[in-house]
Coordinates of C-alpha atoms and ligand atoms in Angstrom, one line a residue:
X1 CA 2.1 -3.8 -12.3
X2 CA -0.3 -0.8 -12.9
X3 CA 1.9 2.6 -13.1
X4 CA 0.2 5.0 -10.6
X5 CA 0.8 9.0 -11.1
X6 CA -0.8 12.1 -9.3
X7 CA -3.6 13.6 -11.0
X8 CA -2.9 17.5 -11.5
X9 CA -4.4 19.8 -13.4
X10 CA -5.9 16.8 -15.5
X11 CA -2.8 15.6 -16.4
X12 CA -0.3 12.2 -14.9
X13 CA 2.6 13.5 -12.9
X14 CA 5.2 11.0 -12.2
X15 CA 7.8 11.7 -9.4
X16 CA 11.1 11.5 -8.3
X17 CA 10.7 8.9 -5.6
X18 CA 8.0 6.8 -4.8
X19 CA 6.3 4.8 -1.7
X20 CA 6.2 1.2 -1.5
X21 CA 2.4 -0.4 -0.7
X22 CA 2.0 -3.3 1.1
X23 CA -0.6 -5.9 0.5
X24 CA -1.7 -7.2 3.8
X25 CA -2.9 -10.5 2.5
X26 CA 0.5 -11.6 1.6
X27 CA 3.1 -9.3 3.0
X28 CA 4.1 -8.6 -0.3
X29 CA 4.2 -5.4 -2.6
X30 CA 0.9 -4.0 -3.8
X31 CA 2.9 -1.7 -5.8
X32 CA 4.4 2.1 -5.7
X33 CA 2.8 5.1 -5.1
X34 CA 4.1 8.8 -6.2
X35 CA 5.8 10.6 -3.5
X36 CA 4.4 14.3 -3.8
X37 CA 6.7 17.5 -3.2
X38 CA 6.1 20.4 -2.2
X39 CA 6.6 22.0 -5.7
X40 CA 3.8 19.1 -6.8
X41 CA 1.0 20.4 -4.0
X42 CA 1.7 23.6 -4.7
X43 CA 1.1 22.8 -8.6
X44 CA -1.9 21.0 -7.6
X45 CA -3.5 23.3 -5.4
X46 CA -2.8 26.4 -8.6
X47 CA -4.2 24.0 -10.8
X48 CA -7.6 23.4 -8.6
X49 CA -7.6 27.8 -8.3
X50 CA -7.5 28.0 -11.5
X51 CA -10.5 25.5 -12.5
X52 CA -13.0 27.1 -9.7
X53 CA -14.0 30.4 -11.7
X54 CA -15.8 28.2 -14.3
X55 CA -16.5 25.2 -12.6
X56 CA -18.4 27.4 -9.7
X57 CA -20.0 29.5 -12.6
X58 CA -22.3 26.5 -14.1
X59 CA -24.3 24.4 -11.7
X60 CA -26.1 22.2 -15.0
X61 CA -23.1 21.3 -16.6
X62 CA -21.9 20.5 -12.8
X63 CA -24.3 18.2 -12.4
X64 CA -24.1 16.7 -16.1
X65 CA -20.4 16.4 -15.0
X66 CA -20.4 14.7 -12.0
X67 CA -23.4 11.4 -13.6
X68 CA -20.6 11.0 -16.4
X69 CA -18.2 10.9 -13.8
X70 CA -20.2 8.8 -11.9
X71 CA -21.1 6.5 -14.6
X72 CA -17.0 6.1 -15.6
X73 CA -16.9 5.0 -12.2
X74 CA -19.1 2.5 -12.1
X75 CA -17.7 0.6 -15.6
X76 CA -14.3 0.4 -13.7
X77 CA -15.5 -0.6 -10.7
X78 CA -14.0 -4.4 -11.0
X79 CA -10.5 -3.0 -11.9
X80 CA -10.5 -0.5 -9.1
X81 CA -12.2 -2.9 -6.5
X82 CA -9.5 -5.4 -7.2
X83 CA -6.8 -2.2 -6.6
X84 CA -8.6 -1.6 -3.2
X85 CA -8.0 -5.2 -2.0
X86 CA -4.6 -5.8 -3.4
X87 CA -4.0 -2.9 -0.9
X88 CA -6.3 -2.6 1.7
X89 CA -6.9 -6.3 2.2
X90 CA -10.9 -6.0 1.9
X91 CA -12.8 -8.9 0.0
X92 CA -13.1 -8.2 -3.3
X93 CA -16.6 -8.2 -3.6
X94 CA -16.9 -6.0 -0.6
X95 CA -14.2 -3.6 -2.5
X96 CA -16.0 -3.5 -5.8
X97 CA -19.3 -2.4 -3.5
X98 CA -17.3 0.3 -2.2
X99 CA -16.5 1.6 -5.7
X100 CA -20.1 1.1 -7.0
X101 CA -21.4 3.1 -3.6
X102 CA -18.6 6.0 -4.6
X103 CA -20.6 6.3 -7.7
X104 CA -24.2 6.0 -5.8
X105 CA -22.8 8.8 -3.7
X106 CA -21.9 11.0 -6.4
X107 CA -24.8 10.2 -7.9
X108 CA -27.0 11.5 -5.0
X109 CA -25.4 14.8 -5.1
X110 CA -25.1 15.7 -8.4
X111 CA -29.1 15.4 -8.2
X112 CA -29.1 17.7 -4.6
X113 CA -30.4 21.1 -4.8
X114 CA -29.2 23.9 -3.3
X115 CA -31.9 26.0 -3.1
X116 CA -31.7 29.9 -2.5
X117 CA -34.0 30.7 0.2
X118 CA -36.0 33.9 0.8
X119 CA -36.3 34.7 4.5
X120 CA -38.1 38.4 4.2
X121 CA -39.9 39.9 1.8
X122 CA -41.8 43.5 1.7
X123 CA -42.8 46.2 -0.8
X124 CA -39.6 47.8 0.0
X125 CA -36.8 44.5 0.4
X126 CA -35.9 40.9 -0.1
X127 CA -33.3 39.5 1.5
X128 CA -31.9 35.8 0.6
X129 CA -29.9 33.5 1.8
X130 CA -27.4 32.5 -0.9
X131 CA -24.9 29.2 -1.2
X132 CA -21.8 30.4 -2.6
X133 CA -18.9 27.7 -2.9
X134 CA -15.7 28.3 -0.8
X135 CA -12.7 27.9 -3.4
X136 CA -10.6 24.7 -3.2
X137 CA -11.1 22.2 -0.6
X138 CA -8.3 20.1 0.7
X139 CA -9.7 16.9 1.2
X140 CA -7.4 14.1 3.6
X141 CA -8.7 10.4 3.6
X142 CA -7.9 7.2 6.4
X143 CA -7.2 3.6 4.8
X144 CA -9.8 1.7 6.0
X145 CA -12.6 2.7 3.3
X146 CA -10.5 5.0 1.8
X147 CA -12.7 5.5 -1.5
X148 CA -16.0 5.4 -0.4
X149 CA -14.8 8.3 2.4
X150 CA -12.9 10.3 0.1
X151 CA -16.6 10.3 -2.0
X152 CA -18.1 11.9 1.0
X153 CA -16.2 15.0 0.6
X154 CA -15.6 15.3 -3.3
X155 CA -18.9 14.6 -4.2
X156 CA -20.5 17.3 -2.1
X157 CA -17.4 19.7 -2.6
X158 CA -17.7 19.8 -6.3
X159 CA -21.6 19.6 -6.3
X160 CA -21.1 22.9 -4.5
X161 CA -19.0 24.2 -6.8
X162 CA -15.6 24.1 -5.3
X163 CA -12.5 22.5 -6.4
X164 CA -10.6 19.6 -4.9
X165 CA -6.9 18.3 -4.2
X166 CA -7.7 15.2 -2.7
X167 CA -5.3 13.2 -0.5
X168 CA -5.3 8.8 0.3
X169 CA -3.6 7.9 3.4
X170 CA -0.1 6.3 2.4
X171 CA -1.1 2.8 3.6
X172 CA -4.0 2.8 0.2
X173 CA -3.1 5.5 -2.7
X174 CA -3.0 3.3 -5.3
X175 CA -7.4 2.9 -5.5
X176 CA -7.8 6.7 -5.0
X177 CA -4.9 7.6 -7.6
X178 CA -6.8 4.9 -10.2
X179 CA -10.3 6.2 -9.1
X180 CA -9.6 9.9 -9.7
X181 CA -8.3 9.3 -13.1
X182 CA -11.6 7.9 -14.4
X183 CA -13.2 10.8 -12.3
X184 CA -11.3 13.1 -13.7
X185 CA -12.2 11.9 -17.3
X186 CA -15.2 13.3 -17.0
X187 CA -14.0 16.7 -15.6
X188 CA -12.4 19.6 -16.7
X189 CA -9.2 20.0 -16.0
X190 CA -7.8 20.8 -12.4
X191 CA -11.4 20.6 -11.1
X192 CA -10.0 17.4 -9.0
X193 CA -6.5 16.7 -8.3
X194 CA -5.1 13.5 -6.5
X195 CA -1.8 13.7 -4.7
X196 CA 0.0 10.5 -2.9
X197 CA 2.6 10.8 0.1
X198 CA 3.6 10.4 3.6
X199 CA 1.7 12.0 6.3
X200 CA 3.5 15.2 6.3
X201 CA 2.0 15.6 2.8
X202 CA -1.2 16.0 5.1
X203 CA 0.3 18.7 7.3
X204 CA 1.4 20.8 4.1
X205 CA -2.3 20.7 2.8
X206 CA -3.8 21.6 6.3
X207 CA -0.9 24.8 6.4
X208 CA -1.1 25.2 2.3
X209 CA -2.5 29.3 1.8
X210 CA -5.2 28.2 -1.1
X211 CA -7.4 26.2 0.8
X212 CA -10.7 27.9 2.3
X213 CA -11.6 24.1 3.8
X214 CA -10.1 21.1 5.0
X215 CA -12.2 18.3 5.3
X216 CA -10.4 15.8 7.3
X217 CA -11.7 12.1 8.6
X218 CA -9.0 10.2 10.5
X219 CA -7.7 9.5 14.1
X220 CA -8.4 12.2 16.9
X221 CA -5.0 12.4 17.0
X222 CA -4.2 14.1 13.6
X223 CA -8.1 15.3 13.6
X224 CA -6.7 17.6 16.0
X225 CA -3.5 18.7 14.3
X226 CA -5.4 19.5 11.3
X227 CA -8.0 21.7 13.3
X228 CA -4.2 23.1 14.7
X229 CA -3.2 24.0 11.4
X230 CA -6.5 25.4 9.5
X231 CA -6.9 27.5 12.8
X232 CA -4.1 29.8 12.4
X233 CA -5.5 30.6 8.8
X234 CA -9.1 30.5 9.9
X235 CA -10.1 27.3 7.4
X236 CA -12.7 25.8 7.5
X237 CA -13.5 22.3 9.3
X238 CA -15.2 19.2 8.9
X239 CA -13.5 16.3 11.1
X240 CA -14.9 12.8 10.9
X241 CA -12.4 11.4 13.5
X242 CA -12.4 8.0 15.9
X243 CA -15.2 6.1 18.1
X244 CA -15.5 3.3 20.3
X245 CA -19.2 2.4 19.6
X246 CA -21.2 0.4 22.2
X247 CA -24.0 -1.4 21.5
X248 CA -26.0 -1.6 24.9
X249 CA -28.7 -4.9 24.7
X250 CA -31.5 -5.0 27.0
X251 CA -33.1 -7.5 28.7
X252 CA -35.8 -8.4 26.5
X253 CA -34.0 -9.7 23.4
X254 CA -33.6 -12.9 21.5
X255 CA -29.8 -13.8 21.9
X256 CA -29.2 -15.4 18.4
X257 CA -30.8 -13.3 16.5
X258 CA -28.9 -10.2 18.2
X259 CA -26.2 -12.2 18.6
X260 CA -26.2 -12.1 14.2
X261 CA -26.5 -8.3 13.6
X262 CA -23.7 -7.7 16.2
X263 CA -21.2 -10.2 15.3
X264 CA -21.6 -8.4 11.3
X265 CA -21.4 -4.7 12.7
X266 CA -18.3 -5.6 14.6
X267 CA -16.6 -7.8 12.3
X268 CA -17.5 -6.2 8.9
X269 CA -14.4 -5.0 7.2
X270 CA -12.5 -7.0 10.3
X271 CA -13.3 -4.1 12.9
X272 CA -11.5 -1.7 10.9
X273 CA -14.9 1.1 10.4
X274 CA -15.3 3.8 12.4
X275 CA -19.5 3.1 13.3
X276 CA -18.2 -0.4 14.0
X277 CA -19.8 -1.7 17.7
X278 CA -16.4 -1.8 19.3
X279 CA -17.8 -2.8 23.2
X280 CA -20.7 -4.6 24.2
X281 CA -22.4 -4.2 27.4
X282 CA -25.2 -7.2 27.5
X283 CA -27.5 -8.0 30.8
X284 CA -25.0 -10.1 33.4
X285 CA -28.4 -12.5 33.4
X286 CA -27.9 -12.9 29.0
X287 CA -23.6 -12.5 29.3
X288 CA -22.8 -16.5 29.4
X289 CA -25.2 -17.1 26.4
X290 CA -24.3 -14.0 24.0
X291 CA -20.8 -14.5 24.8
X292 CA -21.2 -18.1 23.5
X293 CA -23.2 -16.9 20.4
X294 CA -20.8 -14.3 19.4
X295 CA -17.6 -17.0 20.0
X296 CA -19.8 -19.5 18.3
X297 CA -19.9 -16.6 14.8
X298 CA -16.6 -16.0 15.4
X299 CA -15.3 -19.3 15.0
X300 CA -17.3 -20.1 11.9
X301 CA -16.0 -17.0 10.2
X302 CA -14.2 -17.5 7.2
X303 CA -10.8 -15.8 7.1
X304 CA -8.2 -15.5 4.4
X305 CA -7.6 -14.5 1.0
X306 CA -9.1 -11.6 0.1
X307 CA -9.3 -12.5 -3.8
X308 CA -11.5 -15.5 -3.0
X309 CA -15.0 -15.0 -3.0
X310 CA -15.8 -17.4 0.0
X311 CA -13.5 -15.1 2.0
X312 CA -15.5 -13.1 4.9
X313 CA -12.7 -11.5 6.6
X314 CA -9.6 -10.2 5.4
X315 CA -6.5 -9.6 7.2
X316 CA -5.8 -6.1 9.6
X317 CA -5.4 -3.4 6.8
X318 CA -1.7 -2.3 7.4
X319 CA 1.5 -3.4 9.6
X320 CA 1.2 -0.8 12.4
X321 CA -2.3 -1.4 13.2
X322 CA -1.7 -5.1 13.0
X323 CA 0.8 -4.5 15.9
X324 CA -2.0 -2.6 17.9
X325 CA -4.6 -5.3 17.7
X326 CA -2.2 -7.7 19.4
X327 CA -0.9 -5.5 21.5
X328 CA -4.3 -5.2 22.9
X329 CA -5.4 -8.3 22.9
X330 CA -2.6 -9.3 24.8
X331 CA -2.6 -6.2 27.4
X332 CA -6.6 -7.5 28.2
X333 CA -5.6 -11.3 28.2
X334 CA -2.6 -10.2 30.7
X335 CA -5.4 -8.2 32.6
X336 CA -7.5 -11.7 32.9
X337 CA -9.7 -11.1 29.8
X338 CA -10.3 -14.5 28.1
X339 CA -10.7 -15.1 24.8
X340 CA -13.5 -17.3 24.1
X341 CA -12.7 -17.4 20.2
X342 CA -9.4 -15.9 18.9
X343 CA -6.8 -14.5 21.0
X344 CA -3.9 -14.0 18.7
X345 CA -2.3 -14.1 14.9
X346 CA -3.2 -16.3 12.1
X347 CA -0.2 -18.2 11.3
X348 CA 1.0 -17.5 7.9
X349 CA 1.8 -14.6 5.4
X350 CA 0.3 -11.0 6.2
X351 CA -1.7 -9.5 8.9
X352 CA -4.2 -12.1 10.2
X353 CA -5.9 -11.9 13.2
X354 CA -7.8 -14.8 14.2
X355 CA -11.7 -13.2 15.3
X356 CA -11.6 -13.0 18.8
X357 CA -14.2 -12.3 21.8
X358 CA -13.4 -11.4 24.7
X359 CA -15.3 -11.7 28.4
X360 CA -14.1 -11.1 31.9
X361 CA -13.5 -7.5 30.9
X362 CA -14.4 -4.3 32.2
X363 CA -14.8 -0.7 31.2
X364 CA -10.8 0.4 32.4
X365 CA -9.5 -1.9 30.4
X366 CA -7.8 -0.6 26.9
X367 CA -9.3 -3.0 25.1
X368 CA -13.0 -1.4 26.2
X369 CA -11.9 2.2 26.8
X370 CA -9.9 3.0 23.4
X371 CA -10.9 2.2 19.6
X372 CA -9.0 -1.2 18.9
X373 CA -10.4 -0.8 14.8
X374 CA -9.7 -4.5 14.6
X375 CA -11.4 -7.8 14.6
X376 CA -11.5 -7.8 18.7
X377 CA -14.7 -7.4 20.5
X378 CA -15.3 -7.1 24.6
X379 CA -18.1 -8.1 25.6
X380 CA -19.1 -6.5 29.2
X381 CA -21.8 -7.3 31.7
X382 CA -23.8 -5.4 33.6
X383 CA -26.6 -4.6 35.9
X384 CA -27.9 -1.6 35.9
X385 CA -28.9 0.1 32.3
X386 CA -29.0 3.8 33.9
X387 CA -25.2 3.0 35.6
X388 CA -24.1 1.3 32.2
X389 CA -25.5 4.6 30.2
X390 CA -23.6 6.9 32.9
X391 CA -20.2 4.9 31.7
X392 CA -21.0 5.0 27.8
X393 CA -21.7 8.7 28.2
X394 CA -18.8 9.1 30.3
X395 CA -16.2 8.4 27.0
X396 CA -15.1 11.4 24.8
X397 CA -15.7 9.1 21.6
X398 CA -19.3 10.1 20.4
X399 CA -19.8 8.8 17.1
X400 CA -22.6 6.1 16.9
X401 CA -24.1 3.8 19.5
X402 CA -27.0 1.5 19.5
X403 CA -29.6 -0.4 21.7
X404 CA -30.7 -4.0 20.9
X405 CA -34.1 -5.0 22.2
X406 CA -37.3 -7.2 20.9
X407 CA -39.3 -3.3 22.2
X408 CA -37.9 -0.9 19.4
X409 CA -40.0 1.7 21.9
X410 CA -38.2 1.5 24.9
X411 CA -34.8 0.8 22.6
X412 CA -35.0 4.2 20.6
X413 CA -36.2 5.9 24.0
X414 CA -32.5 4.6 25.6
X415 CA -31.0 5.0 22.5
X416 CA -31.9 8.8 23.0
X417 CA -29.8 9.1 26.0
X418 CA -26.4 8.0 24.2
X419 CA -24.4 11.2 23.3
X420 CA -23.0 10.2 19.9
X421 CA -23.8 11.6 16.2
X422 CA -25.8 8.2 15.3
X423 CA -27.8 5.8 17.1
X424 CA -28.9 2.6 15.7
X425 CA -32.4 0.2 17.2
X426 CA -31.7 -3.4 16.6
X427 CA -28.6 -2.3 13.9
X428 CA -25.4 -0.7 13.4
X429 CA -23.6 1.3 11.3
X430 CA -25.8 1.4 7.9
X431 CA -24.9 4.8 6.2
X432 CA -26.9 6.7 3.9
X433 CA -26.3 9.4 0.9
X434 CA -29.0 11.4 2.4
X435 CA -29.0 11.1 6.3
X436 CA -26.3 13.2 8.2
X437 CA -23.0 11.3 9.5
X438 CA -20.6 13.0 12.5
X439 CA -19.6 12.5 16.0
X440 CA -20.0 14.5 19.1
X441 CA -17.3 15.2 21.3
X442 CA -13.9 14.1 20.2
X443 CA -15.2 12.0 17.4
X444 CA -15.9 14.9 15.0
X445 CA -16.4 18.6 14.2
X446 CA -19.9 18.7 11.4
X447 CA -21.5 16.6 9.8
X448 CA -21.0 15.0 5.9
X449 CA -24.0 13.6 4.0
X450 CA -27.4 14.8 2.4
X451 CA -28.4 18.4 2.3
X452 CA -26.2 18.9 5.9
X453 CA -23.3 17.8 4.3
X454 CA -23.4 19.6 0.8
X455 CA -24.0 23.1 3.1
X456 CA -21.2 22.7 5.0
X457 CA -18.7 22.7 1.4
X458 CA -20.7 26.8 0.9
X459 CA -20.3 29.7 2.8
X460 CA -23.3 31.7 3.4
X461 CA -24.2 35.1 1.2
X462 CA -27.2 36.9 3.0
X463 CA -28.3 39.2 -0.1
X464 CA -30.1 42.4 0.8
X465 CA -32.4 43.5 -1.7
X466 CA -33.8 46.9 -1.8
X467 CA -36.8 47.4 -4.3
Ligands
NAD1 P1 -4.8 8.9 10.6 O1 -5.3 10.0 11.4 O2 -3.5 8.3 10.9 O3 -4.6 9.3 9.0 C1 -5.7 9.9 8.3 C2 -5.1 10.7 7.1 O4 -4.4 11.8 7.7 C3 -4.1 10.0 6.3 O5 -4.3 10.3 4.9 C4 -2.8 10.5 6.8 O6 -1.7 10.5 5.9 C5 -3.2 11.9 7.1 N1 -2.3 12.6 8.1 C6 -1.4 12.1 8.9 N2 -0.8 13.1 9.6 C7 -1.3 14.3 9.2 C8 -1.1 15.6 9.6 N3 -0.3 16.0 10.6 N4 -1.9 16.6 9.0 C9 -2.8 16.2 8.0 N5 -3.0 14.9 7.6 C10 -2.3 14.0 8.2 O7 -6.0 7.9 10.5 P2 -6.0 6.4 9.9 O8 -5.2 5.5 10.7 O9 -5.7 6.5 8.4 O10 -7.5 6.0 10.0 C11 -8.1 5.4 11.1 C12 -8.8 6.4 12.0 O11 -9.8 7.0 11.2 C13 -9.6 5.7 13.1 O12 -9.5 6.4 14.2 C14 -11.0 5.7 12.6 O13 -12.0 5.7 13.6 C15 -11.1 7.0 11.9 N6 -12.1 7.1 10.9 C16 -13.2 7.9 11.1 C17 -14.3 7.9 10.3 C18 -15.4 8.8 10.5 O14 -16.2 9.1 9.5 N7 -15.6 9.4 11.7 C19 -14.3 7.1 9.2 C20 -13.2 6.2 9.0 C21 -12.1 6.2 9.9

């Protein structure tokens, strides 16, 4: 078994205890992670001070840093990907995409500029607009795509010129801790630290004194404990927290072929993404026959093994949100939902759920109203588009939605009216180095990606000039 050690100040740390991982496939032990104390953050947050003067100081050898880095990355990526799925449960090929997209990502912004502009200029004064990097960023990462996400805020953090002590959630440390060491190899020293733990080792970041930013994606639950935290110390944001997606089709479209790009958007990763379509609302004229379609995917799906390349789904990522998956299911089938395909627990080893669809079920219900982030899907008729966009915009979940119709027109003019951060015509949830990514309301605070997202890792330096 691999030995995993936090990354600080460029150097393996091992500790006194360590935290068991979970393989969800099997039940079984992934393998240990490093249990970080307090003296270890507070090492690792001194060492990430220390490397900023001269990391912020250089932008070319920055950038030079980060394609090396990048590169490492990518001639790893089948010995971290099979890391990811021993512990998150992914397929494998999926897992070894999400390591090749971490280096695509940092890729992308080692090549973003960030210009100085010049707002005014006269015989007599220039003033500019300077990006000047914040210091260290605290950077706290969920399970479900726990390296790719992580990418979205070190990637833009130390493009900018800051320095990061990164964090995995305690259900996946073991790809991030293997990930940041063949990162790290192409960095100097402290510029990015990795540290495993329990939760609370989140809350000590989000109160440490040395971070200037927390950058934070996760439940709204703990999204709002970290804004808590970095309030009374006046850190910065950026929360990338929950959503309960609906996709809204309209009358117009061709079931099957719908009936494909939804079934993948909701399924993909088995539910567990946060721009996942997590409700449907379909035309009660259309219900019968896209409820069939979707049971009819479902069915066919391939579950199991994750290792095994005809694999599709994988199991629920971790025990707890195993429970919560059946628990909902159950709550909506004890409602009168019916499950047209699914409706419980593979039987066997680990956290299988079989792919269910569910009708007879209204907005009210859990199952509809909350994020499930599992392989569950609701399908819910209705009659009225402006009454079905009234109860979509009525959730505090804003992150993506989308609109399904054979008239992209009249789908991006509805699509308009959804309050969330992304909307998706006749698709969901592709993401994009270069386009902006948050959610509105409760499902975020800023945005991460492209020239938005790099921004939001510098603080502004409006430089007067006088000639
Ligand atoms: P979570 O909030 O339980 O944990 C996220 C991270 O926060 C983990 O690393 C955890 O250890 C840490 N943490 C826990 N308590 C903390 C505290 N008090 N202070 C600081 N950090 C703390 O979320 P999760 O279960 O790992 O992830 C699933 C959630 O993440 C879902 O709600 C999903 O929608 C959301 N998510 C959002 C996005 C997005 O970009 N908007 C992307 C992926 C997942």
């Amino acid at each position: 078994m691999t030995d995993f050690a936090l990354l600080i100040g460029g150097e393996r740390r091992s500790t006194p205890t360590t935290l068991d991982v979970v393989n969800p496939a099997t039940g079984g032990l992934a393998g240990q992670a490093p249990n970080c104390t307090r003296a270890d953050l507070d090492d690792a947050m001194a060492a990430a001070q220390r490397a900023f003067p001269s990391w912020a100081a250089d932008e070319d050898a920055r950038r030079q840093a980060l394609r090396e880095a990048a590169a490492a990355l990518t001639a790893a990526a089948t010995r971290i990907g099979t890391i990811l799925t021993s512990e998150n449960g992914k397929p494998l090929a999926r897992a070894v995409e999400e390591v090749h997209g971490v280096a695509h990502w940092i890729g992308y912004f080692a090549g973003l500029d960030l210009p100085r502009e010049t707002i005014y200029s006269d015989a007599t004064k220039v003033i500019e607009v300077v990006r000047r990097p914040m210091g260290v960023v605290a950077a706290i990462a969920p399970w479900n795509y726990p390296l790719i996400l992580a990418s979205w805020k070190l990637a833009p953090a130390l493009r900018a010129g800051n320095t990061v002590v990164l964090k995995p959630s305690p259900f996946t440390p073991l790809s991030t801790l293997a990930m940041g060491e063949v990162l790290a190899g192409a960095l100097p020293p402290g510029v990015l630290n990795v540290v495993s733990g329990g939760d609370e080792l989140g809350a000590w970041m989000s109160t440490h004194p040395v971070p200037r930013k927390i950058s934070f994606t996760g439940s709204v639950a703990t999204g709002r404990k970290v804004a808590l935290s970095a309030a009374a110390d006046l850190k910065r944001v950026t929360l990338e927290l929950g959503g309960n997606d609906p996709a809204i089709l309209l009358d117009d479209i061709d079931v099957d072929k719908v009936a494909d790009g939804v079934f993948a958007s909701a399924f993909q990763n088995s539910g567990q993404v946060c721009v996942s379509i997590k409700r449907v609302y379909v035309p009660a004229r259309l219900h019968a026959d896209v409820v069939e379609a979707l049971a009819d995917r479902a069915k066919r799906a391939v579950v199991g093994d994750p290792m095994l390349e005809q694999t599709q789904l994988g199991p629920v990522s971790n025990a707890p949100q195993y429970r919560r998956v059946l628990d909902l299911i159950e709550d909506s089938l004890g409602r009168g939902a019916v499950a047209v395909a699914g409706g419980g627990a593979l039987d066997g080893p680990g956290y299988f759920v079989a792919p269910t669809v569910l009708r007879d079920v209204t907005d009210g219900m859990p199952v509809v109203d909350e994020e499930q982030f599992g392989p569950v899907l609701p399908v819910v008729p209705y009659t009225d588009l402006d009454e079905v966009m009234a109860r979509v915009n009525g959730s505090m979940y804003g992150l993506g939605g989308s609109v399904w119709s054979a008239d992209p027109e009249r789908a991006a003019t509805t699509a308009e009216r959804m309050e969330c951060g992304s909307a998706w015509i006749n698709s969901h949830g592709g993401l994009l180095p270069f386009a902006p990514f948050g959610g509105v309301k409760w499902s975020g605070v800023g945005v991460e990606n492209g020239p938005w997202g790099l921004a939001s890792y510098t603080d502004i330096q409006t430089l007067h000039r006088a000639l």
